[in-house]
Coordinates of C-alpha atoms in Angstrom, one line a residue:
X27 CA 53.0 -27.6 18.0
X28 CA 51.8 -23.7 17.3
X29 CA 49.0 -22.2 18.9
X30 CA 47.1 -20.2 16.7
X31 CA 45.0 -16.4 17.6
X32 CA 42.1 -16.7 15.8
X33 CA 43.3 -14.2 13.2
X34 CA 46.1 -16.6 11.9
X35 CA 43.6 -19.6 12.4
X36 CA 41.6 -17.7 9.6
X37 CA 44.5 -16.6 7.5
X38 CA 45.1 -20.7 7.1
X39 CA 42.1 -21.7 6.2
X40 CA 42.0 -18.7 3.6
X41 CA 46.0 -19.7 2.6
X42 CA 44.6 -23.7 2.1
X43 CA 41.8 -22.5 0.2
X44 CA 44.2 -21.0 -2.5
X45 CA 47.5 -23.0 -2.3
X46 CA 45.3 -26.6 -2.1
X47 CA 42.8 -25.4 -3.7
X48 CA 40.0 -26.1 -2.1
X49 CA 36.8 -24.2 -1.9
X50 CA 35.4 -22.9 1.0
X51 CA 32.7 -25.2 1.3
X52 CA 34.4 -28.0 0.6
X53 CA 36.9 -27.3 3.6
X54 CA 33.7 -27.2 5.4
X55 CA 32.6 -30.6 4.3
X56 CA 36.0 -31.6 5.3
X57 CA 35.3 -30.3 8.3
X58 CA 31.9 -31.7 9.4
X59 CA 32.9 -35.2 8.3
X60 CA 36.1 -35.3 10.6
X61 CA 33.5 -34.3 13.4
X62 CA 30.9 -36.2 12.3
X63 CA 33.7 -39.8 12.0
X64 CA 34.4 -38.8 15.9
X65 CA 30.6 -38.8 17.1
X66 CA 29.6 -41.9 15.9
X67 CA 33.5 -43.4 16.6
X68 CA 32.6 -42.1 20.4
X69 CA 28.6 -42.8 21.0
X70 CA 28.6 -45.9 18.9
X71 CA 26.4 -47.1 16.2
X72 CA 23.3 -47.0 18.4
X73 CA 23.5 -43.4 19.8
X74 CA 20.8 -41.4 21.7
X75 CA 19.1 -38.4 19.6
X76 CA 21.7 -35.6 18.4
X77 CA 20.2 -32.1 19.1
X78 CA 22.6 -29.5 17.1
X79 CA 22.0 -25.8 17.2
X80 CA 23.7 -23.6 14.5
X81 CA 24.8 -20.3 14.1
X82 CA 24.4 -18.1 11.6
X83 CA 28.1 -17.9 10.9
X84 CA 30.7 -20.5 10.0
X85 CA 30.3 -22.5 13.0
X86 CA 26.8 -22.6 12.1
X87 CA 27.6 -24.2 8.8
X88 CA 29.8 -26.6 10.3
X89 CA 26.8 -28.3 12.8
X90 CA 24.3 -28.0 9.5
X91 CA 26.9 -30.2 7.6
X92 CA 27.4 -32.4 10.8
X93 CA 23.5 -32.7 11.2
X94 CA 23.0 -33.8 7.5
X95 CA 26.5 -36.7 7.5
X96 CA 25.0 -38.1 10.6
X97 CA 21.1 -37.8 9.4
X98 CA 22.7 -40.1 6.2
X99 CA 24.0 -42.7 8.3
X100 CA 20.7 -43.1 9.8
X101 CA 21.2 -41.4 13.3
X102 CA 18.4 -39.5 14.7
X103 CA 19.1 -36.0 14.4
X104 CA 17.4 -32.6 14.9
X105 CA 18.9 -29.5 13.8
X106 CA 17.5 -25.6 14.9
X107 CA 19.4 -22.8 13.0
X108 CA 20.0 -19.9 15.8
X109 CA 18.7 -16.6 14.5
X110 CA 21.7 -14.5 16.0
X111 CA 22.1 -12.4 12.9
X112 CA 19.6 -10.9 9.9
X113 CA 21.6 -13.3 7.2
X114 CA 24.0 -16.3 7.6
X115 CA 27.3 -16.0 5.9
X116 CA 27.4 -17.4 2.5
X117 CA 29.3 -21.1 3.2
X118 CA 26.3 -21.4 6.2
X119 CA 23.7 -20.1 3.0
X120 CA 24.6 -22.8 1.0
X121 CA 24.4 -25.9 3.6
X122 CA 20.6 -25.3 4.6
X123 CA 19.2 -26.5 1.2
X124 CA 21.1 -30.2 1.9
X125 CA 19.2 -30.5 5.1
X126 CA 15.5 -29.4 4.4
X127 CA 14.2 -30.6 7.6
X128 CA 16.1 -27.4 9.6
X129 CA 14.1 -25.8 12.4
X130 CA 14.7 -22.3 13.5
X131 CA 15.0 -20.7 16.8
X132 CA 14.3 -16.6 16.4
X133 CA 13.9 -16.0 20.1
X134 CA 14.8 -18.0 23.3
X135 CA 11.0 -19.2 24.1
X136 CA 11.4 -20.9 20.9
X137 CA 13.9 -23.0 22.6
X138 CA 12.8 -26.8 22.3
X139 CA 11.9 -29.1 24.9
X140 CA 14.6 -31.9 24.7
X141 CA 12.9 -34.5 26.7
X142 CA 14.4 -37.3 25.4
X143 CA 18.4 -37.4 26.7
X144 CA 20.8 -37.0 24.1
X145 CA 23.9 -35.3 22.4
X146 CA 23.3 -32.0 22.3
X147 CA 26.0 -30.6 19.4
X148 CA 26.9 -27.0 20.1
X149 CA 27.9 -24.9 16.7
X150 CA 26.6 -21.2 17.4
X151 CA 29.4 -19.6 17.7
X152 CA 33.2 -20.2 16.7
X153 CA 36.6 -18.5 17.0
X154 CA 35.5 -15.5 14.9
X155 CA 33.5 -14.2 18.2
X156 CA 35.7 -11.1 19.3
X157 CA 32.9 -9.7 21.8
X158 CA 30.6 -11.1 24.4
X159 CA 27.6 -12.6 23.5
X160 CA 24.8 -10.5 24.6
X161 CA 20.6 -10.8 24.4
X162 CA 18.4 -13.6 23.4
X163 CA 21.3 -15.2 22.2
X164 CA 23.1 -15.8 25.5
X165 CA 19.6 -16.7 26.7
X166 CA 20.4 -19.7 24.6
X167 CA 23.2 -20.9 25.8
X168 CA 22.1 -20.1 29.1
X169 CA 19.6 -22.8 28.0
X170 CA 22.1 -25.5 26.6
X171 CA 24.0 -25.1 29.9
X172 CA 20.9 -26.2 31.8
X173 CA 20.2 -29.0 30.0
X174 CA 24.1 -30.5 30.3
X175 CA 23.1 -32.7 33.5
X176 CA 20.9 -34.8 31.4
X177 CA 22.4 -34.3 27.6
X178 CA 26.1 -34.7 26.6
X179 CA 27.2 -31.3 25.0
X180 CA 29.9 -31.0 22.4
X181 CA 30.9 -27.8 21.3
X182 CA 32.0 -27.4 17.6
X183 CA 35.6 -25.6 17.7
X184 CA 35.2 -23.7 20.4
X185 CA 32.2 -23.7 23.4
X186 CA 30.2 -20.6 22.5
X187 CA 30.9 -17.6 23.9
X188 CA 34.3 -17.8 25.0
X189 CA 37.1 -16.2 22.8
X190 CA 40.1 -17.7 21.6
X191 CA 42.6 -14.7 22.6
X192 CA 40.8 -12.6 25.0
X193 CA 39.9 -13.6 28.6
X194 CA 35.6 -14.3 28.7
X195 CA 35.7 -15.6 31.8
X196 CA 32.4 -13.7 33.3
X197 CA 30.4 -13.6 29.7
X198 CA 28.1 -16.4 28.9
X199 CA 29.9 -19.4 27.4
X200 CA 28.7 -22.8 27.4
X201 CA 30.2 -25.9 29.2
X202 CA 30.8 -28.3 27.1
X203 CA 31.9 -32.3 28.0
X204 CA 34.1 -32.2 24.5
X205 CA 35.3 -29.6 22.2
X206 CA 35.9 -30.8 18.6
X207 CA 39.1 -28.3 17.7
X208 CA 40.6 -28.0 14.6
X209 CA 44.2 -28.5 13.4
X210 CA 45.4 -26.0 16.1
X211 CA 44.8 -25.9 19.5
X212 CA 43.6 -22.4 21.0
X213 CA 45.5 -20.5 23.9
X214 CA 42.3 -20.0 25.8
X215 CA 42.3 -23.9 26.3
X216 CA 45.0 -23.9 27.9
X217 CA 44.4 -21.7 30.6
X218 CA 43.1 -22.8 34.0
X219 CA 40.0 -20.1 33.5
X220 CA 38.5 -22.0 31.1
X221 CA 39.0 -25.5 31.9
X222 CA 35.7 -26.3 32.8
X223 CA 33.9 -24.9 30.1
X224 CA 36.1 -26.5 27.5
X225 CA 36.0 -30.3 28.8
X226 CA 38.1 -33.1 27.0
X227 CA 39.4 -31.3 23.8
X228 CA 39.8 -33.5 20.7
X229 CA 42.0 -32.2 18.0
X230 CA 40.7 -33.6 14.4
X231 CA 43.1 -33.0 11.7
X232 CA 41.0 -31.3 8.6
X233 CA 44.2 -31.1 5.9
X234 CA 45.1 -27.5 6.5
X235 CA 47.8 -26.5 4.2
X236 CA 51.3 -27.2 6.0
X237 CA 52.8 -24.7 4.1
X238 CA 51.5 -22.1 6.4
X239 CA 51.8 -24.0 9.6
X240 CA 56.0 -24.3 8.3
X241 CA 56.0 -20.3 8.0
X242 CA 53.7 -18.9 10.2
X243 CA 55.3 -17.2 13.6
X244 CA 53.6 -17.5 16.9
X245 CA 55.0 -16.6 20.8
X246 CA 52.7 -20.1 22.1
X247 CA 53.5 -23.3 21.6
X248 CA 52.7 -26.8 23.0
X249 CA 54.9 -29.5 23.5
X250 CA 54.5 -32.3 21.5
X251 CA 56.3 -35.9 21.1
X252 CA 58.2 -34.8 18.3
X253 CA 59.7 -31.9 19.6
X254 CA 60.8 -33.8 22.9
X255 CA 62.4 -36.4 20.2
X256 CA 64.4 -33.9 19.0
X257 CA 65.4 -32.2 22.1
X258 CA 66.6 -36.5 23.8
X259 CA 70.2 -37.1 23.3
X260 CA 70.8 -40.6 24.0
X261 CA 73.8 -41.5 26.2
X262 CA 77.7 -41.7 24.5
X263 CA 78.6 -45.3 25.0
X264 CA 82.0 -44.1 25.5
X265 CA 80.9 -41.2 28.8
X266 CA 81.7 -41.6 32.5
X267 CA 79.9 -40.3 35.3
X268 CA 81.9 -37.6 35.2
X269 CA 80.2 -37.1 31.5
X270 CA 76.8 -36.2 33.6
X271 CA 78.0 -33.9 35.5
X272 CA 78.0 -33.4 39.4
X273 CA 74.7 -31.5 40.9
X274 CA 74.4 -29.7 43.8
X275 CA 71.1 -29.9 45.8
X276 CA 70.3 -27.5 48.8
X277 CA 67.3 -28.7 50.5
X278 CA 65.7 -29.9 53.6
X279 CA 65.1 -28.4 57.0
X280 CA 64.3 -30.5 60.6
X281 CA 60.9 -31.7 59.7
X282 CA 61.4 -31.6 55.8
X283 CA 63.9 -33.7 55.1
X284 CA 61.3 -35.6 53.0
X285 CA 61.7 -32.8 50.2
X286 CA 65.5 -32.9 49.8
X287 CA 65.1 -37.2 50.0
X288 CA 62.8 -36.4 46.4
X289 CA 64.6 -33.5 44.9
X290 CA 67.8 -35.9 44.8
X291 CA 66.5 -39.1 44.0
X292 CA 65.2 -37.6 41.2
X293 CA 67.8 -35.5 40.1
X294 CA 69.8 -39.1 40.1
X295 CA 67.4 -40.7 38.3
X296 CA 66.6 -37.9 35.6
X297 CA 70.2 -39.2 34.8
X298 CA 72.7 -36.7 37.0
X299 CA 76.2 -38.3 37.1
X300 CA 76.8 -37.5 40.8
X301 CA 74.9 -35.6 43.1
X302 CA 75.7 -34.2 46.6
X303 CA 72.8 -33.2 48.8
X304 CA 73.9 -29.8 51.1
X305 CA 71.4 -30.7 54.1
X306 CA 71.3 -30.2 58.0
X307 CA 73.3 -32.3 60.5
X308 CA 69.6 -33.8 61.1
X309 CA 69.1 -35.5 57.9
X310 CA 72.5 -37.1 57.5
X311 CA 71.0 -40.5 58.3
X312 CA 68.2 -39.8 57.0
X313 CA 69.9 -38.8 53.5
X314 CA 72.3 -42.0 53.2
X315 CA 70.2 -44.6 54.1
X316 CA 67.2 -43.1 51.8
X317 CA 69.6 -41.9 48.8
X318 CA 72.8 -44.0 49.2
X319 CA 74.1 -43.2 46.1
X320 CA 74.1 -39.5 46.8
X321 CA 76.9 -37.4 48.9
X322 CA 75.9 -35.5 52.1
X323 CA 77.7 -32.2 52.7
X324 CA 76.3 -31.3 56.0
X325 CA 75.5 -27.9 57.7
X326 CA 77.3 -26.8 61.1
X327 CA 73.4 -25.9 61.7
X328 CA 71.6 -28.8 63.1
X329 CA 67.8 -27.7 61.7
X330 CA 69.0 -26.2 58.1
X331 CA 70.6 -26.7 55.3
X332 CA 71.2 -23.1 53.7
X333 CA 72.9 -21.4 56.3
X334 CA 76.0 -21.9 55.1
X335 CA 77.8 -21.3 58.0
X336 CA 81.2 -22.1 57.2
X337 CA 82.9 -19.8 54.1
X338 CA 84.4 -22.4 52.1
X339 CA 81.3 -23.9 50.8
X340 CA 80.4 -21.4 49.0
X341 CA 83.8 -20.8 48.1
X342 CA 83.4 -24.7 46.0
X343 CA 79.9 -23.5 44.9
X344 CA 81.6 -22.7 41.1
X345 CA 82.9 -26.3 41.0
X346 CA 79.3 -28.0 40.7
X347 CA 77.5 -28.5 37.1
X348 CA 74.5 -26.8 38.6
X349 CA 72.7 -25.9 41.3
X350 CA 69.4 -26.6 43.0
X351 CA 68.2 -25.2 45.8
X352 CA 64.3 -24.5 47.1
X353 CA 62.8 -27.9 48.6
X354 CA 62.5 -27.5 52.4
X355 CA 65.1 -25.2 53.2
X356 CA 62.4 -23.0 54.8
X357 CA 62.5 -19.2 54.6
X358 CA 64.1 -17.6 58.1
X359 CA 66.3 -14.8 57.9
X360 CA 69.7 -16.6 58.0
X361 CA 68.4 -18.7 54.9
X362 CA 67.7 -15.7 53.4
X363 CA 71.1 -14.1 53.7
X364 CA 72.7 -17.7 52.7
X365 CA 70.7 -17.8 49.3
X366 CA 72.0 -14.3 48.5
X367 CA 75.7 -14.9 49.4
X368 CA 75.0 -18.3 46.8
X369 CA 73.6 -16.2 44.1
X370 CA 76.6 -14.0 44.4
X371 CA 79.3 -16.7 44.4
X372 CA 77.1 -19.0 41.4
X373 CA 77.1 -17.5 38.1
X374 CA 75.9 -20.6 36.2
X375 CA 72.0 -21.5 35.4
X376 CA 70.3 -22.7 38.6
X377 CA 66.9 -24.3 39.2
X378 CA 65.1 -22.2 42.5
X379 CA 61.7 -23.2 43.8
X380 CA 59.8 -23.8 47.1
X381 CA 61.6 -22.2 50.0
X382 CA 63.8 -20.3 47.7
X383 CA 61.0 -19.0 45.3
X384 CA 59.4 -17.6 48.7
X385 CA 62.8 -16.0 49.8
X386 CA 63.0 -13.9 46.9
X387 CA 59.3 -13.4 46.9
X388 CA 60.2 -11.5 50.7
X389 CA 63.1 -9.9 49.1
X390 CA 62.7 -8.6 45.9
X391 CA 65.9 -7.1 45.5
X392 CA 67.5 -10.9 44.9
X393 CA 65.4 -11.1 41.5
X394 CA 68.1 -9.2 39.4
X395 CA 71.3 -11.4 41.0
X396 CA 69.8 -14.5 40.2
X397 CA 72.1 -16.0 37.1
X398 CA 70.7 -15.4 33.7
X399 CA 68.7 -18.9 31.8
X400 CA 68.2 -19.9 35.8
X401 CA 64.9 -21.9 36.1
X402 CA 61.9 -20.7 38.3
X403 CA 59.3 -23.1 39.0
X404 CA 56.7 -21.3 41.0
X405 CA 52.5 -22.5 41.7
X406 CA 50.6 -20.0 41.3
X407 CA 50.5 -18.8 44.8
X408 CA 54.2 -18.1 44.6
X409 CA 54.5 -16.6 41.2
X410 CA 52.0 -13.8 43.0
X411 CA 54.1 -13.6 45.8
X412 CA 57.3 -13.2 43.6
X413 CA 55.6 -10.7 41.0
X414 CA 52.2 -9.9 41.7
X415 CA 48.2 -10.4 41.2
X416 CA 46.3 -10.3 38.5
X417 CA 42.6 -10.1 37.6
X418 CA 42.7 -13.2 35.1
X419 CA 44.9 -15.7 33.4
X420 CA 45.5 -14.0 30.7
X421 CA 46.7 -10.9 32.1
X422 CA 48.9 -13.4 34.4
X423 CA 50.5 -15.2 31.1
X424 CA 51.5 -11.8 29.9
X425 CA 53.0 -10.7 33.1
X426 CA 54.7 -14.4 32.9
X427 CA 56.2 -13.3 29.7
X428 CA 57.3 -10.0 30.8
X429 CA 59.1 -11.3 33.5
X430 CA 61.0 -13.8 31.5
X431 CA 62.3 -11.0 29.4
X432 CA 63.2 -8.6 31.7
X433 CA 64.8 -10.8 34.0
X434 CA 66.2 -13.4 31.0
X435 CA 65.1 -16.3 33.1
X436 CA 62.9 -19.3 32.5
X437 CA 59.9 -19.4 34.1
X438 CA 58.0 -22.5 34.6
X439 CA 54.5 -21.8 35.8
X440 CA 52.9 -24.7 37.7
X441 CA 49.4 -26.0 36.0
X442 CA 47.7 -28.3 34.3
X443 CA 49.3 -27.0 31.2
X444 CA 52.5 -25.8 32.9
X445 CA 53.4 -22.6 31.1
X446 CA 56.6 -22.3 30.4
X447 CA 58.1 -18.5 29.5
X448 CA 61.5 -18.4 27.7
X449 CA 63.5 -14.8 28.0
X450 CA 63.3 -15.1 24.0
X451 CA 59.5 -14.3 25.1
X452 CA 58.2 -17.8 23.4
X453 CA 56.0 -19.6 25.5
X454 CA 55.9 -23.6 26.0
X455 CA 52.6 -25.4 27.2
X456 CA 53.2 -28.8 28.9
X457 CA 50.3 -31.2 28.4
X458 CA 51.4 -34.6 30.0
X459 CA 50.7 -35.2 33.8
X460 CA 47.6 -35.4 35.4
X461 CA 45.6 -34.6 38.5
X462 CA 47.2 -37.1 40.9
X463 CA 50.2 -35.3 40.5
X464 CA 48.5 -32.6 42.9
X465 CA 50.4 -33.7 45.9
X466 CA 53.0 -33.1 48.9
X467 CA 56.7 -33.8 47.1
X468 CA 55.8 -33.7 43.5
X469 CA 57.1 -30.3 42.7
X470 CA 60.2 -31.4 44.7
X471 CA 61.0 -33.8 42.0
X472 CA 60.6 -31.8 39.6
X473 CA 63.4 -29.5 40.6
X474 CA 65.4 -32.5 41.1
X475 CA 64.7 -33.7 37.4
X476 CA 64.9 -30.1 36.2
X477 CA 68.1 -30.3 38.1
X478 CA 69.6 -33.5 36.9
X479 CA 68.9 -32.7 33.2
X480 CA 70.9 -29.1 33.5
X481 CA 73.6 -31.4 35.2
X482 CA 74.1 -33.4 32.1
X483 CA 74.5 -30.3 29.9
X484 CA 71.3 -30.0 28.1
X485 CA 70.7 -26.3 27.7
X486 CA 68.3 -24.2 30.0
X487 CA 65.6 -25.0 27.5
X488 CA 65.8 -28.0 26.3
X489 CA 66.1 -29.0 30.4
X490 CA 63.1 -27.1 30.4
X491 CA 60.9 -28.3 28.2
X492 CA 61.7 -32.2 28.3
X493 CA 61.8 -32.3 32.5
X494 CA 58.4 -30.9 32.8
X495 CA 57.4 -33.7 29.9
X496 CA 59.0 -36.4 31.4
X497 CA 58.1 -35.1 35.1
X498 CA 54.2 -35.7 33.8
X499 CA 54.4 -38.3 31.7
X500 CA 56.4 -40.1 34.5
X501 CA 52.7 -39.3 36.7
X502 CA 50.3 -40.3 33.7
X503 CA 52.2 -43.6 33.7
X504 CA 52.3 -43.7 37.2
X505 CA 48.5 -43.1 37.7
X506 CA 47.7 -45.7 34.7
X507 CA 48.9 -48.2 37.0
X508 CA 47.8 -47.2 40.6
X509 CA 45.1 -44.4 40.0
X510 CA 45.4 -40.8 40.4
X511 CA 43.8 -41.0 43.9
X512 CA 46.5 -43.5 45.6
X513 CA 49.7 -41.5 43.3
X514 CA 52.4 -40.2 46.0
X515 CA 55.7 -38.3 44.6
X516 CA 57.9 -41.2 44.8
X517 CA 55.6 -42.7 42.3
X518 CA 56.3 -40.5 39.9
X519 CA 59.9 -40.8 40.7
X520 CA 59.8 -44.8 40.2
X521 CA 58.1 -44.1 36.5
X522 CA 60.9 -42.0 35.6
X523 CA 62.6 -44.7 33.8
X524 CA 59.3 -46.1 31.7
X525 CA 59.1 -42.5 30.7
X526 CA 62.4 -42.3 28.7
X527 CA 61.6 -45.7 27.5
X528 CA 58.4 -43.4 26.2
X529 CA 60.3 -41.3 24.3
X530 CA 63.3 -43.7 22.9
X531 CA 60.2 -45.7 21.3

């Protein structure tokens, strides 16, 4: 699915309005009903009072139409039209005849008393807002954020104030419980900065023309079921294991043999044909009784398992499908001069997080050897430590970005909606998982899934995008079942399988 900037968002409403046709209004209409369907579908037929305040703009237009479908169906509604300009634009004009009973609101102790609590319907201000909204008018949705302890708010679009391309993080913007979006979702909710303020976001479909959706290019995307469809090859009736490919995984340390046990139980079960685990002589046991189908190939050193002490391991690096290496290897010096000596024997995509991720973060100078299409999968915490700070998420997608480019790898940044940079500079938002997923292991298993996927030959991207799908879908399932509170990694490893069955459906 595309993500829009609010430019193109208006250049499709403008391209439906001539290729449908459709009048403006009428798309408005369209609009305010799909919103207006949702309300009563969500509060029910016997809903408290709906308090709507309206722009003067298009936004504005769209909560007068939503205050007069609901006032028809018999809800109680009151309406206050925002005096934020000297005239409303011409679509807003022609909506406040239809609902005669409008009150108006020309400075903030004009502000009404909701004392009754309700569904308060925020439409002051939509995606055409390119500045910060400054004066009376943020002393007004100062005012709706007060009230949002007592009164449900649902912002029309967007929550007011905040912009759809540019970060508003520290400018007045209300919180709303839902935003009502339309047709596109908008880069700004997808970044962490604004989660809060955005609440659950509900994407109503208002029959813009597909036409320009078809042609229109855009860098952002978010992955959707269809695309993941595409991207699934079932398995050859005819294949062998050998068909899957063999994975190496380099992980575990004395004390975090935990991580490599997860990184290769899921690379088996993301559908690797045979995997051998390169641990320390301390988690041999550990390894085959937890993973019997894996192989060990143990370290000389007792405590870690990227030392690689003896030459002729990395001499049969080359031989593996892929490579994994990150999970609990820890970050001494010697591990450090082992992961450079791999990186120079390994020429094919690798998957690198954890320990690794922090290696290179300590040594910079490893960035450049790493093979080209490789996949990163840092947090936050160590996507700073590999390339820097930033003041806000924006500026931090853009360096993600950058660095894809420059370094033609694929960056997966850890999130609620993963971003995930492609050295083509296209950038894939992953919204399955969940918060229960925020816990010890579970980025372990998603190397090992990223792992096993590269090990059956899907390309760098495809691996890409459909691990981190199934790597959260596998959680949402996993937390439908047990809660988010109680999910542990291995859940999500368990769910694995119902979340292919997901996508075959």
């Amino acid at each position: 699915m595309k993500i829009l900037s609010a430019q193109q968002i208006r250049a499709a409403d403008a391209y439906t309005i001539e290729h449908e046709p459709i009048s403006s209004v009428l798309l408005m209409e369209r609009a305010a009903m799909e919103c207006a369907g949702w309300m009563v579908h969500t509060f029910g037929e016997t809903p408290p009072p709906y308090y709507i305040f309206c722009g003067m703009g298009n936004n504005g237009g769209d909560g007068l139409v939503i205050a007069r479908r609901l006032q028809e169906q018999g809800f109680a509604v009151q309406a206050w039209l925002v005096h934020t300009a000297d005239t409303p634009s011409a679509d807003n004009a022609a909506n406040q005849p239809y609902y005669p009973e409008l009150q108006h609101i020309r400075e903030p102790g004009e502000f009404p008393l909701l004392e009754e609590p309700g569904i308060i319907v925020d439409a002051l201000f939509g995606t055409g807002l390119n500045r910060p909204v400054e004066g009376w008018a943020a002393g007004v949705i100062h005012k709706i954020n007060d009230q949002r302890h007592r009164h449900t708010i649902v912002s029309i679009d967007m929550p007011s104030g905040m912009m759809a391309d540019e970060p508003s993080l520290h400018f007045p913007c209300v919180h709303a419980r839902y935003t009502l979006t339309f047709e596109y979702y908008k880069l700004a909710f997808l970044l962490p900065e604004n989660g809060e303020r955005t609440g659950k976001t509900e994407l109503l479909k208002i029959g813009i023309h597909p036409d320009y959706t078809a042609q229109v290019q855009t860098e952002y995307h978010l992955t959707d079921p269809e695309t993941i469809r595409t991207i699934y090859r079932p398995r050859d009736a005819f294949s062998h294991k050998g068909t899957y490919g063999h994975a190496l995984m380099i992980a575990g340390s004395y004390g975090k043999m935990g991580a490599a046990v997860l990184a290769t139980r899921a690379c088996l079960r993301a559908g690797a044909g045979l995997v051998t685990a390169h641990i320390p002589r301390c988690g041999y046991e550990i390894m085959q009784t937890a993973v019997p189908e894996a192989m060990c190939d143990t370290e000389e050193s007792a405590l870690y398992s990227a030392h690689f002490d003896e030459p002729f391991r990395l001499r049969q690096a080359p031989d593996y499908a892929v490579v994994g290496i990150g999970p609990g290897i820890g970050a001494d010096t010697a591990t450090a001069k082992a992961l450079e000596r791999l990186l120079q024997a390994f020429h094919k995509p690798m998957v690198l997080d954890a320990d690794a991720l922090n290696i290179i973060g300590k040594y910079p100078a490893l960035l450049p050897q790493i093979p080209k299409d490789s996949i990163l999968t840092p947090h936050p915490k160590e996507f700073e430590r590999l390339f820097g700070s930033t003041d806000n998420h924006f500026e931090r997608l853009e360096l993600l970005t950058r660095k894809a480019c420059e370094l033609q790898l694929y960056i997966l940044l850890k999130g609620k909606y993963s971003a995930m940079a492609c050295p083509d500079g296209a950038v894939y938002f992953n919204p399955t998982g969940n918060p229960g997923m925020a816990t010890a292991g579970a980025g372990d298993v998603l190397t090992g899934i990223l792992t096993g996927l590269l090990s059956q030959g899907y390309t760098p991207k495809a691996a890409l995008l459909l691990g981190a799908w199934l790597h959260g879908l596998a959680g949402d399932l996993a937390a439908d079942d047990l809660s988010e509170e109680a999910l542990v990694a291995e859940d999500i490893i368990h769910y694995l399988g119902q979340a292919y069955l997901n996508i075959k459906k």
